[in-house]
PDB file of C-alpha atoms in Angstrom:
ATOM      1  CA  ALA I   1      -2.694  -5.077  29.241  1.00 60.00           C
ATOM      2  CA  ASP I   2      -6.424  -6.148  29.503  1.00 85.00           C
ATOM      3  CA  VAL I   3      -8.246  -3.788  27.055  1.00 83.00           C
ATOM      4  CA  GLN I   4     -11.627  -4.556  28.853  1.00 87.00           C
ATOM      5  CA  ALA I   5     -10.270  -2.946  32.079  1.00 89.00           C
ATOM      6  CA  LEU I   6      -9.600   0.328  30.246  1.00 89.00           C
ATOM      7  CA  PRO I   7     -11.928   3.275  30.421  1.00 92.00           C
ATOM      8  CA  VAL I   8     -14.284   3.293  27.345  1.00 92.00           C
ATOM      9  CA  ALA I   9     -12.378   6.191  25.571  1.00 93.00           C
ATOM     10  CA  GLU I  10      -9.075   4.593  26.119  1.00 93.00           C
ATOM     11  CA  ARG I  11     -10.307   1.224  25.015  1.00 92.00           C
ATOM     12  CA  ARG I  12     -11.785   2.718  21.838  1.00 94.00           C
ATOM     13  CA  ALA I  13      -8.418   4.520  20.949  1.00 94.00           C
ATOM     14  CA  THR I  14      -6.320   1.352  21.804  1.00 93.00           C
ATOM     15  CA  LEU I  15      -8.701  -0.922  19.552  1.00 93.00           C
ATOM     16  CA  LEU I  16      -8.730   1.593  16.700  1.00 96.00           C
ATOM     17  CA  ALA I  17      -4.872   1.903  16.800  1.00 96.00           C
ATOM     18  CA  GLN I  18      -4.739  -1.928  16.594  1.00 95.00           C
ATOM     19  CA  ARG I  19      -7.233  -2.145  13.746  1.00 97.00           C
ATOM     20  CA  LYS I  20      -5.458   0.574  11.926  1.00 98.00           C
ATOM     21  CA  ALA I  21      -2.008  -1.164  12.251  1.00 97.00           C
ATOM     22  CA  GLU I  22      -3.767  -4.608  11.018  1.00 98.00           C
ATOM     23  CA  LEU I  23      -5.286  -2.772   8.048  1.00 97.00           C
ATOM     24  CA  GLN I  24      -1.924  -1.238   7.156  1.00 97.00           C
ATOM     25  CA  LYS I  25      -0.265  -4.823   7.161  1.00 97.00           C
ATOM     26  CA  LEU I  26      -3.127  -6.019   4.906  1.00 98.00           C
ATOM     27  CA  ILE I  27      -2.747  -3.204   2.506  1.00 97.00           C
ATOM     28  CA  SER I  28       1.062  -3.727   2.362  1.00 96.00           C
ATOM     29  CA  MET I  29       0.557  -7.400   1.648  1.00 97.00           C
ATOM     30  CA  TYR I  30      -1.955  -6.686  -1.070  1.00 98.00           C
ATOM     31  CA  TYR I  31       0.222  -3.920  -2.652  1.00 98.00           C
ATOM     32  CA  ALA I  32       3.258  -6.553  -2.744  1.00 97.00           C
ATOM     33  CA  MET I  33       1.005  -9.317  -4.122  1.00 97.00           C
ATOM     34  CA  ARG I  34      -0.177  -6.959  -7.046  1.00 97.00           C
ATOM     35  CA  GLY I  35       3.514  -5.744  -7.797  1.00 97.00           C
ATOM     36  CA  TRP I  36       2.978  -2.294  -6.363  1.00 97.00           C
ATOM     37  CA  ASN I  37       5.162  -0.105  -4.080  1.00 96.00           C
ATOM     38  CA  SER I  38       4.051   1.006  -0.660  1.00 94.00           C
ATOM     39  CA  LEU I  39       2.376   3.958  -2.192  1.00 94.00           C
ATOM     40  CA  GLY I  40       0.121   1.591  -4.285  1.00 96.00           C
ATOM     41  CA  VAL I  41       2.122   2.549  -7.710  1.00 96.00           C
ATOM     42  CA  PRO I  42       2.914  -0.325  -9.962  1.00 97.00           C
ATOM     43  CA  THR I  43       6.711  -1.106 -10.051  1.00 97.00           C
ATOM     44  CA  VAL I  44       8.519  -0.750 -13.171  1.00 97.00           C
ATOM     45  CA  ALA I  45       9.100  -4.577 -13.188  1.00 97.00           C
ATOM     46  CA  THR I  46       5.283  -5.143 -12.885  1.00 97.00           C
ATOM     47  CA  LEU I  47       4.664  -2.655 -15.794  1.00 98.00           C
ATOM     48  CA  GLN I  48       7.156  -4.338 -17.868  1.00 97.00           C
ATOM     49  CA  ARG I  49       5.842  -7.880 -17.060  1.00 97.00           C
ATOM     50  CA  LEU I  50       2.156  -6.723 -18.089  1.00 97.00           C
ATOM     51  CA  GLY I  51       3.592  -5.257 -21.324  1.00 97.00           C
ATOM     52  CA  LEU I  52       2.487  -1.675 -20.563  1.00 98.00           C
ATOM     53  CA  TRP I  53       5.970  -0.030 -19.971  1.00 98.00           C
ATOM     54  CA  GLN I  54       6.438   0.290 -23.829  1.00 97.00           C
ATOM     55  CA  TYR I  55       3.091   2.375 -24.027  1.00 98.00           C
ATOM     56  CA  LEU I  56       4.416   5.171 -21.523  1.00 98.00           C
ATOM     57  CA  ASN I  57       5.895   8.291 -22.536  1.00 98.00           C
ATOM     58  CA  THR I  58       9.327   9.450 -21.321  1.00 98.00           C
ATOM     59  CA  ALA I  59       7.888  11.764 -18.567  1.00 98.00           C
ATOM     60  CA  THR I  60       5.759   9.122 -17.233  1.00 97.00           C
ATOM     61  CA  ARG I  61       8.535   6.618 -17.101  1.00 98.00           C
ATOM     62  CA  GLU I  62      10.673   9.016 -15.313  1.00 97.00           C
ATOM     63  CA  LYS I  63       8.000   9.753 -12.818  1.00 97.00           C
ATOM     64  CA  LEU I  64       7.410   6.221 -12.036  1.00 97.00           C
ATOM     65  CA  VAL I  65      11.092   5.252 -11.684  1.00 97.00           C
ATOM     66  CA  GLU I  66      11.185   8.331  -9.240  1.00 96.00           C
ATOM     67  CA  LEU I  67       8.128   7.045  -7.340  1.00 95.00           C
ATOM     68  CA  ASN I  68       9.693   3.445  -7.156  1.00 94.00           C
ATOM     69  CA  GLY I  69      12.992   4.873  -5.604  1.00 88.00           C
TER      70      GLY I  69
END
């Protein structure tokens, strides 16, 4: 559909939805590149690779495992 032919309010809503979808794709790519899950939480593997896992207490480790599914 030609966005330019739409009424202004509908055009604005359509473009905003497209931009939000593109932003979500970029955020997902960024998170994946950083070794984070879809919530932006570092994965267990990432924390282990960085040598940080050993410094976390048991409760924090359990929560991270839970957040990473």
